[in-house]
PDB file of C-alpha atoms and ligand atoms in Angstrom:
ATOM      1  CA  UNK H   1      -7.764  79.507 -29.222  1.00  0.00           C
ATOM      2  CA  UNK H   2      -9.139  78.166 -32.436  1.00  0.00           C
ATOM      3  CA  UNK H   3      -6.117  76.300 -34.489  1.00  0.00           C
ATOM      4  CA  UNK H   4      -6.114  74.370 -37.578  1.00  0.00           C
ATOM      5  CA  UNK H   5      -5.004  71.578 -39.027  1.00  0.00           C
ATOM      6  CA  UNK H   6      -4.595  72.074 -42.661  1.00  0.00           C
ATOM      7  CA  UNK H   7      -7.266  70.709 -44.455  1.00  0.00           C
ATOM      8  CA  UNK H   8      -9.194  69.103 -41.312  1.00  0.00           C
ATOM      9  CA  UNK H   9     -12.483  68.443 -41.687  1.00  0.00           C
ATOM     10  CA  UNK H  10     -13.162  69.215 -37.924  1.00  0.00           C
ATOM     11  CA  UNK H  11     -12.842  71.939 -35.059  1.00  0.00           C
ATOM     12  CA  UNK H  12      -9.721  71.752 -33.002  1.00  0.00           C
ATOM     13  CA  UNK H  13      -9.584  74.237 -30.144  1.00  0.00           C
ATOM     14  CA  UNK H  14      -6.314  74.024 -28.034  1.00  0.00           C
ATOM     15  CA  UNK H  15      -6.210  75.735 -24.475  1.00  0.00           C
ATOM     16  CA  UNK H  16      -2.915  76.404 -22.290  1.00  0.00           C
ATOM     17  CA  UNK H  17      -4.238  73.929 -19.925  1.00  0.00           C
ATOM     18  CA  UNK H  18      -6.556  71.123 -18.693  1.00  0.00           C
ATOM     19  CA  UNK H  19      -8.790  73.996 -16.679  1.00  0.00           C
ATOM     20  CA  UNK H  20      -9.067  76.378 -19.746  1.00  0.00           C
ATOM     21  CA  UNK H  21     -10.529  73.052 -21.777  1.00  0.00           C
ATOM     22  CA  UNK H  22     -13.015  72.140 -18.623  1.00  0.00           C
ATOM     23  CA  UNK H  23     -13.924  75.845 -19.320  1.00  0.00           C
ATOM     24  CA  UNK H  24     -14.263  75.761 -23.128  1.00  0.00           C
ATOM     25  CA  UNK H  25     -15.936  72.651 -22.528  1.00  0.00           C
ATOM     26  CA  UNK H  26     -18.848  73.107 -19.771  1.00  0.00           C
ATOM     27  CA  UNK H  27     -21.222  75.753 -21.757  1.00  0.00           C
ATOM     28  CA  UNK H  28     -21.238  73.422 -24.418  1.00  0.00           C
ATOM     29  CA  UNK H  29     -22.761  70.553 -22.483  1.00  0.00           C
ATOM     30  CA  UNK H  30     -25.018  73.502 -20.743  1.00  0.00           C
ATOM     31  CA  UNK H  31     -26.272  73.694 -24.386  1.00  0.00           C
ATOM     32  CA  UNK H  32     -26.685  70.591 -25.192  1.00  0.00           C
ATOM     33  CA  UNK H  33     -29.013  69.886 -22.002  1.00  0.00           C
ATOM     34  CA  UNK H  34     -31.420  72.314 -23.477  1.00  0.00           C
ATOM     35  CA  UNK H  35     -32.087  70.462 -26.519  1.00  0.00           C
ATOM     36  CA  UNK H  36     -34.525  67.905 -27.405  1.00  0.00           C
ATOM     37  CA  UNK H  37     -31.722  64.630 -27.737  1.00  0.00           C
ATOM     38  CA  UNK H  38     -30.494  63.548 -24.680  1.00  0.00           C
ATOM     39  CA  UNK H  39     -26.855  64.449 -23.636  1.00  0.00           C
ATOM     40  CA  UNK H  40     -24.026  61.805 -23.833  1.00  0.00           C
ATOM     41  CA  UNK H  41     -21.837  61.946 -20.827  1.00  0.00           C
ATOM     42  CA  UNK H  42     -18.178  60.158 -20.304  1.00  0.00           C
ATOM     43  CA  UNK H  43     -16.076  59.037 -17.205  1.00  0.00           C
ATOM     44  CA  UNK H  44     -12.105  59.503 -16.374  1.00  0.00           C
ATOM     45  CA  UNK H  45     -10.014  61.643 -15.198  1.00  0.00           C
ATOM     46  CA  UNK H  46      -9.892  64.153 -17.874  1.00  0.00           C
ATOM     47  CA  UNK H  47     -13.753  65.128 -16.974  1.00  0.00           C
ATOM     48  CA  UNK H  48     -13.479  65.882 -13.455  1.00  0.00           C
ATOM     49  CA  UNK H  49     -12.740  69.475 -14.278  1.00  0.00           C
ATOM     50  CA  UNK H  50     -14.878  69.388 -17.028  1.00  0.00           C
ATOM     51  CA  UNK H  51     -18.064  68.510 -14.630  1.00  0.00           C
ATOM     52  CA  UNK H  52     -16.528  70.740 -11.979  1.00  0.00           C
ATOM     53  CA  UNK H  53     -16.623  73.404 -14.681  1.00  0.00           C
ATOM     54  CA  UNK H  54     -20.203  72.519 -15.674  1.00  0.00           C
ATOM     55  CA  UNK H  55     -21.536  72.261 -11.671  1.00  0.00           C
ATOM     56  CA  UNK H  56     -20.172  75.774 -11.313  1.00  0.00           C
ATOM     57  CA  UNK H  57     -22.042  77.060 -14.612  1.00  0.00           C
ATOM     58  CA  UNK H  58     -25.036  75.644 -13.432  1.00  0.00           C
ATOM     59  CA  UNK H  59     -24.711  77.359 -10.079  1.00  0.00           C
ATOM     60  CA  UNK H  60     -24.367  80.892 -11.349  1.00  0.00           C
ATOM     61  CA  UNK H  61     -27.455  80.391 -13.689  1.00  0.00           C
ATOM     62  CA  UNK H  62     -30.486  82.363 -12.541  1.00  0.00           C
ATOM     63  CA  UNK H  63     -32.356  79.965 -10.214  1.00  0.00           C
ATOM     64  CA  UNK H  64     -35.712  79.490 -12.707  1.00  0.00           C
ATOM     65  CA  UNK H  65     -33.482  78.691 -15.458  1.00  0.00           C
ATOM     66  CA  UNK H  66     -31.506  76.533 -13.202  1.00  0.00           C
ATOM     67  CA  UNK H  67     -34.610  74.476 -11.914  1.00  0.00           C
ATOM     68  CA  UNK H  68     -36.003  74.084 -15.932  1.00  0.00           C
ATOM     69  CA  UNK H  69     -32.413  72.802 -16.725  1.00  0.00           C
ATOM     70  CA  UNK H  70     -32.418  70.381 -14.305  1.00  0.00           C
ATOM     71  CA  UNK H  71     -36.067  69.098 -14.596  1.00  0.00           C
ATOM     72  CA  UNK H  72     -35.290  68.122 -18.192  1.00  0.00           C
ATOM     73  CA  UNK H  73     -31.662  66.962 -17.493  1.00  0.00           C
ATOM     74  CA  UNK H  74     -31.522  63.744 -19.580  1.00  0.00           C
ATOM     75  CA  UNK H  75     -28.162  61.768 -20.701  1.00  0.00           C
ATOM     76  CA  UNK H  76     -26.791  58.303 -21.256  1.00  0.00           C
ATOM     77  CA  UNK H  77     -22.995  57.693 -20.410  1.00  0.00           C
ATOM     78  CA  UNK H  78     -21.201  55.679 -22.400  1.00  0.00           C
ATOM     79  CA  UNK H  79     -20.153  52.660 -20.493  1.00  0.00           C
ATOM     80  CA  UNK H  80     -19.839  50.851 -16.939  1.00  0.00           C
ATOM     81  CA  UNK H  81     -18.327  48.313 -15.924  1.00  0.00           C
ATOM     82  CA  UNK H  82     -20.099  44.691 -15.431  1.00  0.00           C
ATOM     83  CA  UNK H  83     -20.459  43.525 -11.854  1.00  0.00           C
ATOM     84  CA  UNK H  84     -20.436  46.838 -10.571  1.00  0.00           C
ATOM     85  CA  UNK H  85     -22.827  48.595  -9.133  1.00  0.00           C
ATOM     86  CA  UNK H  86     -23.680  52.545  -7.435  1.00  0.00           C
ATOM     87  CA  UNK H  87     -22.112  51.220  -3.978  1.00  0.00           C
ATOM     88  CA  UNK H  88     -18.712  50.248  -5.589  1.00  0.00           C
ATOM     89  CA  UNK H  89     -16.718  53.509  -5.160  1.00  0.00           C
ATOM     90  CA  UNK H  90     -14.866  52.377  -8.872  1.00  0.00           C
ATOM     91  CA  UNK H  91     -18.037  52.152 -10.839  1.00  0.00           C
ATOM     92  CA  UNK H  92     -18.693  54.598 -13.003  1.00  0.00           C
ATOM     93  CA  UNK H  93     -22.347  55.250 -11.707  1.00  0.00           C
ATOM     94  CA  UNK H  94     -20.941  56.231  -8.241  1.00  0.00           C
ATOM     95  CA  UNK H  95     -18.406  58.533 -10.167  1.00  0.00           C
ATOM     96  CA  UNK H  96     -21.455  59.859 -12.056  1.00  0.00           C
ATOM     97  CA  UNK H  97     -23.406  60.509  -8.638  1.00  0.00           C
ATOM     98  CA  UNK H  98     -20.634  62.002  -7.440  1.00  0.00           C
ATOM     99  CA  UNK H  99     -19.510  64.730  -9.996  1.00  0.00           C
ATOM    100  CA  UNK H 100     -23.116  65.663 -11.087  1.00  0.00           C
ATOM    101  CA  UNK H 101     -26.230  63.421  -9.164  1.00  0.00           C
ATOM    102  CA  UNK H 102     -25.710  64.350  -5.947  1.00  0.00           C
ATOM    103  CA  UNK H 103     -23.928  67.626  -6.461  1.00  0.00           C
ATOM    104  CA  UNK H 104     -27.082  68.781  -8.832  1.00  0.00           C
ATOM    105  CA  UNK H 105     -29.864  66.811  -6.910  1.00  0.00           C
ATOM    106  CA  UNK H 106     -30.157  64.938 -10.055  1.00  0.00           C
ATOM    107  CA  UNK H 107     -33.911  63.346 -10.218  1.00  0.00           C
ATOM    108  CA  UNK H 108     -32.598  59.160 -10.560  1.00  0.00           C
ATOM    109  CA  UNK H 109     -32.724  57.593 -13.383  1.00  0.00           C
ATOM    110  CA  UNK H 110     -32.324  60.897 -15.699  1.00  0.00           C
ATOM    111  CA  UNK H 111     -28.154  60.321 -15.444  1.00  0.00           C
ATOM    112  CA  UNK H 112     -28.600  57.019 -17.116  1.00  0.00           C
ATOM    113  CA  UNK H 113     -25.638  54.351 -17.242  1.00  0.00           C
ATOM    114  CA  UNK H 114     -25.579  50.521 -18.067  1.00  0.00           C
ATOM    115  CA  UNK H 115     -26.534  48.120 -15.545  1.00  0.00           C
ATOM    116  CA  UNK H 116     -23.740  47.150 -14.224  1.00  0.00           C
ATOM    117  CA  UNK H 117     -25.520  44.239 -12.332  1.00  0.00           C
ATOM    118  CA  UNK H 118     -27.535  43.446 -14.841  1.00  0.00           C
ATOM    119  CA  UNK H 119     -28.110  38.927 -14.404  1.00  0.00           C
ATOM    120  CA  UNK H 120     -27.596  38.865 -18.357  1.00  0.00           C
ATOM    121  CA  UNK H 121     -24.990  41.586 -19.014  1.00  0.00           C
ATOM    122  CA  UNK H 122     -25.568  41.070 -23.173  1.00  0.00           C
ATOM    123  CA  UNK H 123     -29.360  41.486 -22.403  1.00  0.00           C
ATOM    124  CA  UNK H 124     -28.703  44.742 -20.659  1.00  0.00           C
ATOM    125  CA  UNK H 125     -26.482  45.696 -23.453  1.00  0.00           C
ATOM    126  CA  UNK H 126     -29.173  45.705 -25.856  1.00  0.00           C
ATOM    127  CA  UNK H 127     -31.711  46.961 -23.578  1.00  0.00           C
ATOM    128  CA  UNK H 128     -29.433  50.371 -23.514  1.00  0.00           C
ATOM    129  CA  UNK H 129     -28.849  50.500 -26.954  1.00  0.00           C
ATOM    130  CA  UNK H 130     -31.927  49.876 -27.668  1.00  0.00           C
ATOM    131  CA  UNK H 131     -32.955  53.111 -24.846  1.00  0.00           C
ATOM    132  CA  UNK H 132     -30.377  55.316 -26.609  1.00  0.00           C
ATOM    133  CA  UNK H 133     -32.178  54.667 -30.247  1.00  0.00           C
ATOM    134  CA  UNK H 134     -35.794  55.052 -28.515  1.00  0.00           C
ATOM    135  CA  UNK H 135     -34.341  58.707 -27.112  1.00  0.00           C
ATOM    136  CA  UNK H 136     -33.348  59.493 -30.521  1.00  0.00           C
ATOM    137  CA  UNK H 137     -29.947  58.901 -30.519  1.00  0.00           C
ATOM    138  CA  UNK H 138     -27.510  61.339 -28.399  1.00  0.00           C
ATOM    139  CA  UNK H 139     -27.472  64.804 -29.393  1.00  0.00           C
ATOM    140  CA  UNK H 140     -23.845  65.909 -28.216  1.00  0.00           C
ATOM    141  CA  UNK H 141     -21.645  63.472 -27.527  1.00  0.00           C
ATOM    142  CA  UNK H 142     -19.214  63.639 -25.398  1.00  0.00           C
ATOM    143  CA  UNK H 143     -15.392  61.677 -25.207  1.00  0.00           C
ATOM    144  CA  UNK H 144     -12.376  61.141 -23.769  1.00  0.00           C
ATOM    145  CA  UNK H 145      -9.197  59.265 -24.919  1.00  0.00           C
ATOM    146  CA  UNK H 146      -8.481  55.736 -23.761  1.00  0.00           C
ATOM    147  CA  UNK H 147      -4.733  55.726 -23.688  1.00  0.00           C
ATOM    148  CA  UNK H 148      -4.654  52.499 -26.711  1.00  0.00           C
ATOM    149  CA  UNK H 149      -7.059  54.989 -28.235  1.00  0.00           C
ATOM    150  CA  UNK H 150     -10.399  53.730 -26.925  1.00  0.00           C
ATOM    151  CA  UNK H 151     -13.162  56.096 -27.363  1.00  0.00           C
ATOM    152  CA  UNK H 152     -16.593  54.760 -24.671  1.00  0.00           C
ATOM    153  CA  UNK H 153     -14.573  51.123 -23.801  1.00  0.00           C
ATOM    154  CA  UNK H 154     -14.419  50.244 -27.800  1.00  0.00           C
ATOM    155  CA  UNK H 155     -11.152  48.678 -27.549  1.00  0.00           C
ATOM    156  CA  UNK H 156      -8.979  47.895 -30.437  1.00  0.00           C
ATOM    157  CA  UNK H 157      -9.719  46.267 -32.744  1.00  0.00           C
ATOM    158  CA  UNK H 158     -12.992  47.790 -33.368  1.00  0.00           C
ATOM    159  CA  UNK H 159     -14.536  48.776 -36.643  1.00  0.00           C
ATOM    160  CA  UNK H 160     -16.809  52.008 -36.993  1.00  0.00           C
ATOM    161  CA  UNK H 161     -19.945  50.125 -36.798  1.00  0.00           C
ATOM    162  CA  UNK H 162     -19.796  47.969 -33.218  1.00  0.00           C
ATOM    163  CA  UNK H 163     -22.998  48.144 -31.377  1.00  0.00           C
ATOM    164  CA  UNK H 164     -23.633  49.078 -27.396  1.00  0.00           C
ATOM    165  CA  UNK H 165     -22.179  45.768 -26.528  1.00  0.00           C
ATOM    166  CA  UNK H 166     -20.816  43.532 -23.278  1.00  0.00           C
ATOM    167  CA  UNK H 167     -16.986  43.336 -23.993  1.00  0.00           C
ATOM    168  CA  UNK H 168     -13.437  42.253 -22.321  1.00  0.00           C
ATOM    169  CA  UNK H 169     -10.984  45.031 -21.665  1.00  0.00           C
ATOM    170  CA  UNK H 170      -7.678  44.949 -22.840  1.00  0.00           C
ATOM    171  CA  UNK H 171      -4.598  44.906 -19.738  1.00  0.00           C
ATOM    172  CA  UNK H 172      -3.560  48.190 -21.184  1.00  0.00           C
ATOM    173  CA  UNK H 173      -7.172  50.145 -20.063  1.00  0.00           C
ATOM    174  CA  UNK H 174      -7.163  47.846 -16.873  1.00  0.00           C
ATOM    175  CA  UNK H 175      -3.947  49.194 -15.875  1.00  0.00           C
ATOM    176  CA  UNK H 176      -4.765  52.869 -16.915  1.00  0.00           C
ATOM    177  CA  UNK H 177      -8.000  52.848 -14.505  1.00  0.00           C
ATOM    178  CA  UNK H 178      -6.270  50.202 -11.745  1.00  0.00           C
ATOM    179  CA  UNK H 179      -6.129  54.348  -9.807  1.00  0.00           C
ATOM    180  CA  UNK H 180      -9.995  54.191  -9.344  1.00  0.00           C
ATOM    181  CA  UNK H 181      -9.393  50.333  -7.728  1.00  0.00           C
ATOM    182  CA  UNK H 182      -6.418  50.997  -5.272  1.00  0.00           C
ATOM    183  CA  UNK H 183      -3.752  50.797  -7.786  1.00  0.00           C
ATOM    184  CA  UNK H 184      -4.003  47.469  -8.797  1.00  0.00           C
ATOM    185  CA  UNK H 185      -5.141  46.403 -12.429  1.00  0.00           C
ATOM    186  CA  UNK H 186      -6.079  43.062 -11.314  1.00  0.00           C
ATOM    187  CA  UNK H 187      -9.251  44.607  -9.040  1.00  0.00           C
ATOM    188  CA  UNK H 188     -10.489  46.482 -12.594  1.00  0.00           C
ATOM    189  CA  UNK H 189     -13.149  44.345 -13.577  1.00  0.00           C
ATOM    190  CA  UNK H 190     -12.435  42.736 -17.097  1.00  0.00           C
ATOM    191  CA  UNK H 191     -15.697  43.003 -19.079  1.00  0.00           C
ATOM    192  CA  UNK H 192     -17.822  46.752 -19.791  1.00  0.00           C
ATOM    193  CA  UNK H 193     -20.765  47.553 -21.427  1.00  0.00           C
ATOM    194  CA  UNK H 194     -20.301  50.122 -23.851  1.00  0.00           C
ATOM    195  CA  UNK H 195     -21.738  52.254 -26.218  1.00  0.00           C
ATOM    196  CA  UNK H 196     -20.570  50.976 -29.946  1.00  0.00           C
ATOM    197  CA  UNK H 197     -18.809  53.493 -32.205  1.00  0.00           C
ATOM    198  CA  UNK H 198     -22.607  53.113 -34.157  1.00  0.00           C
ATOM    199  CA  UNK H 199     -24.162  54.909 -31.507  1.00  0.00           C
ATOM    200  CA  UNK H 200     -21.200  57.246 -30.854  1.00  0.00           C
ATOM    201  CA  UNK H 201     -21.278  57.820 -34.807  1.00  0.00           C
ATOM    202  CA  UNK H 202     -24.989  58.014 -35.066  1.00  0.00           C
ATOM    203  CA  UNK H 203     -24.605  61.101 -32.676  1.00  0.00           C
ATOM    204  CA  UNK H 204     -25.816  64.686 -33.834  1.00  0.00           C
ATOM    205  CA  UNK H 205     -22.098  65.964 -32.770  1.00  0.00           C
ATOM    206  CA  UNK H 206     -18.832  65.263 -31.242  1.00  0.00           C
ATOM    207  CA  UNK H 207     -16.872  66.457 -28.429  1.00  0.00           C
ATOM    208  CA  UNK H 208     -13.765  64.889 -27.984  1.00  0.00           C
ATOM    209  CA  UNK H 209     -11.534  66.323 -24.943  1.00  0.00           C
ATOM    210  CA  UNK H 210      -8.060  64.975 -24.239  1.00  0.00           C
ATOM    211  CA  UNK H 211      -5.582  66.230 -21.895  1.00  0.00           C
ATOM    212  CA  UNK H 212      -2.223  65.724 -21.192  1.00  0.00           C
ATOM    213  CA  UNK H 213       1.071  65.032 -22.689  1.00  0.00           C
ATOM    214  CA  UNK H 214       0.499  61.426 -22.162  1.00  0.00           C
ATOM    215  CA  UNK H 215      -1.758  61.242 -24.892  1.00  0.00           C
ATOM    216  CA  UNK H 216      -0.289  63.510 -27.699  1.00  0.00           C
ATOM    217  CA  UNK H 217       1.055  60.565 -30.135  1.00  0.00           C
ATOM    218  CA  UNK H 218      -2.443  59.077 -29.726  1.00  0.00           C
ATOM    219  CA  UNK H 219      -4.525  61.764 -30.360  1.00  0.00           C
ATOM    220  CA  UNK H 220      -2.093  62.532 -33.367  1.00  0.00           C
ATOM    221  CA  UNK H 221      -2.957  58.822 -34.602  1.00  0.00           C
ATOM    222  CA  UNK H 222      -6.466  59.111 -34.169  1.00  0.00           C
ATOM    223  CA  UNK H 223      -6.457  62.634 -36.260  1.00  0.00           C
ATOM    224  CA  UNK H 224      -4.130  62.063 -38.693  1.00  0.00           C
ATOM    225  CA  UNK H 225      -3.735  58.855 -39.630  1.00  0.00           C
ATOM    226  CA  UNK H 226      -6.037  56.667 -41.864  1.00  0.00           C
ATOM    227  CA  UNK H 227      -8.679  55.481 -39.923  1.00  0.00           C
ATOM    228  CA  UNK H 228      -8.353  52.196 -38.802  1.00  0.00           C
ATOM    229  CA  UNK H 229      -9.517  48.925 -36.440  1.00  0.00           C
ATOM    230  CA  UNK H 230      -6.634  49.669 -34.064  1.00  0.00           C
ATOM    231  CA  UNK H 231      -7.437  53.587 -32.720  1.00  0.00           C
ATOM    232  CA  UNK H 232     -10.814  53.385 -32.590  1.00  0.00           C
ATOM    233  CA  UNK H 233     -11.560  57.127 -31.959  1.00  0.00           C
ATOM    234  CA  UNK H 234      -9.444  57.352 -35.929  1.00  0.00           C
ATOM    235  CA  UNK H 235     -13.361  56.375 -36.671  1.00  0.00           C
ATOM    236  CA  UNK H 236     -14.346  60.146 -35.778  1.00  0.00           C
ATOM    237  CA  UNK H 237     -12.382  61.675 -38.517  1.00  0.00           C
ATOM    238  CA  UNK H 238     -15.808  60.737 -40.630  1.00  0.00           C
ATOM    239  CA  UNK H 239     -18.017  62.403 -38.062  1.00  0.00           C
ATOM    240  CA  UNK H 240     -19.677  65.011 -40.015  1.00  0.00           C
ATOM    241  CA  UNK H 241     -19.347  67.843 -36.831  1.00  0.00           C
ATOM    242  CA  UNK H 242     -16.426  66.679 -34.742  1.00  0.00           C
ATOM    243  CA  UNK H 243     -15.021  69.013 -32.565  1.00  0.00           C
ATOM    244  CA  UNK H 244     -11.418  68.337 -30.329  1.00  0.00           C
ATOM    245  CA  UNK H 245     -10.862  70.221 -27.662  1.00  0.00           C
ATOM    246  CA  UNK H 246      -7.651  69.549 -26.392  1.00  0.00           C
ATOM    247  CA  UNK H 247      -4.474  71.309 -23.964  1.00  0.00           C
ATOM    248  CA  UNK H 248      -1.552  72.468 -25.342  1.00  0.00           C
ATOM    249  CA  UNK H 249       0.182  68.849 -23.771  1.00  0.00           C
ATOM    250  CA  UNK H 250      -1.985  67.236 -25.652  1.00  0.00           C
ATOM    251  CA  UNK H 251      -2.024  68.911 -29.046  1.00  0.00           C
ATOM    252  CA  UNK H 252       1.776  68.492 -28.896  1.00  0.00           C
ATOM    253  CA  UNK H 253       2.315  65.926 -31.970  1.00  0.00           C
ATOM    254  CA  UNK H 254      -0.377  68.124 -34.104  1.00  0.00           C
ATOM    255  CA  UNK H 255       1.347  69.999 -37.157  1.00  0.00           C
ATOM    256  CA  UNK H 256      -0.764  73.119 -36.287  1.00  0.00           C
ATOM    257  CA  UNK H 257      -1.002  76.315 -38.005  1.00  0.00           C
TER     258      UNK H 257
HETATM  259  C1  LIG V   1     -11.922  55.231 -19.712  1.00  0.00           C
HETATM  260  C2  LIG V   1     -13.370  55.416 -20.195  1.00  0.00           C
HETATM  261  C3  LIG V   1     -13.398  56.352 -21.341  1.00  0.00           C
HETATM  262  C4  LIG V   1     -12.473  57.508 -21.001  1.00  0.00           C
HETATM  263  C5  LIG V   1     -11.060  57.043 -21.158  1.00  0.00           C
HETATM  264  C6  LIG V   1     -10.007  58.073 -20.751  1.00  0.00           C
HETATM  265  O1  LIG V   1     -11.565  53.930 -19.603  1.00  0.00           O
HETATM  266  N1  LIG V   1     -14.066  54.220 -20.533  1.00  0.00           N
HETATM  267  O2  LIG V   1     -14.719  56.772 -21.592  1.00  0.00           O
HETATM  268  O3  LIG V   1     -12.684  58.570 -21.876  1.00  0.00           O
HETATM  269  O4  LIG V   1     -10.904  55.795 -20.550  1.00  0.00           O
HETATM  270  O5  LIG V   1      -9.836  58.107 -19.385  1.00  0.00           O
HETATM  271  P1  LIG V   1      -8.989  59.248 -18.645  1.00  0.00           P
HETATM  272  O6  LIG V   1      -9.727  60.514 -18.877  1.00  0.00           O
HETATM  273  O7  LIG V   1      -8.972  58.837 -17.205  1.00  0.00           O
HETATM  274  O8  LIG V   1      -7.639  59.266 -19.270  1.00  0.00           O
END
């Protein structure tokens, strides 16, 4: 169901539930993989049933149009974590592998990440960057919510123009992806490479998904309130095609009409 905000510059679309949003979500990136600027992908929890969604699409496509759509599969996620690499169960390339690679007999190196081994971390930083500008920038981009309203790992404070970049996290993300390392916040590595909020800007369009009640006064911050250094994803609100797609939990805090 389309809502509104009034006067909102951008799409909100608010489903019962996190499986109606994975739906609403997956033709969209199905889509975007057709056109000409590479797709830009995100980790956490609130995409698993958005790539389940998506994996399912792709199955029930007509098998030409599902081997053309996979040939030119091309996208750059947004971050990884530094010192991590495919065989590390945490890292966000083995996630990756997992939920679409393997699943989609991905040809490697067309799901691209950061290197999370990378000798010179800040070298590989650029290097990416650098790859994302060379592709064109990223046609649709896709996001989740950090719960300190993170957007890619741009942790507050971060203005609307940070470049891909090697940065520390802040305790509050390490402890909201400690699940993915046994529980413990400690085994989260404390630097990422990320995608800037330039790059994430510079994109063609916007998908931001949340989910979940946990994240309702966020996602009210980031939409409502001036934008600002400390909720980085507030920096969207300029995005000239921003769409939110969020669940009902999530859209809680929203004065919708
Ligand atoms: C992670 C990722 C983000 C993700 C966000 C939300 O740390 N770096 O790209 O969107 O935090 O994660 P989750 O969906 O698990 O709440």
């Amino acid at each position: 169901m389309t809502l509104r905000i009034p006067a909102a510059p951008y799409a909100l679309q608010v489903e019962p539930d996190e499986d109606a949003v994975a739906e609403a979500v997956a033709p969209r990136l199905l889509e975007a993989l057709g056109e000409s600027r590479p797709l830009g992908l995100a980790t956490g929890r609130t995409m698993e049933p958005v790539y389940a969604a998506l994996r399912r699409r792709i199955a029930g496509l007509p098998g030409l149009e599902r081997q053309v759509l996979l040939a030119q599969w091309r996208s750059f996620n947004l971050d990884e974590y530094v010192g991590l690499g495919p065989e590390h169960p945490g890292s966000f390339s083995a996630t990756m592998a997992l939920a679409l690679g393997e699943p989609l007999d991905l040809v490697p190196g067309r799901l691209q990440l950061p290197d999370g081994q990378a000798d010179d971390p800040e070298a590989e930083a650029h290097r990416y960057g650098t790859a994302v500008a060379a592709a064109g920038g990223i046609g649709l981009q896709l996001l989740g919510l950090g719960s300190n309203g993170h957007v890619g790992f741009n942790e507050p404070p971060c203005g609307a123009q940070a470049p891909c970049r090697c940065l520390e996290l802040s305790d509050a993300t390490r402890l909201q992806n400690a699940a993915a390392f046994g529980g413990d916040p400690q085994a989260v590595p404390p630097r990422a490479i990320t995608l800037g909020t330039a790059e994430i800007l510079a994109a063609d369009r916007v998908l931001l998904v949340v989910t979940g009640g946990a994240k309702a006064e966020m996602l009210r911050r980031a939409l409502l309130e001036p934008p600002s250094v400390e909720v980085p994803a507030s920096w969207l609100q300029g995005h000239p095609r921003l769409t939110v797609m969020a669940d009902a939990a999530a859209a809680s805090a929203l004065p919708l009409s």
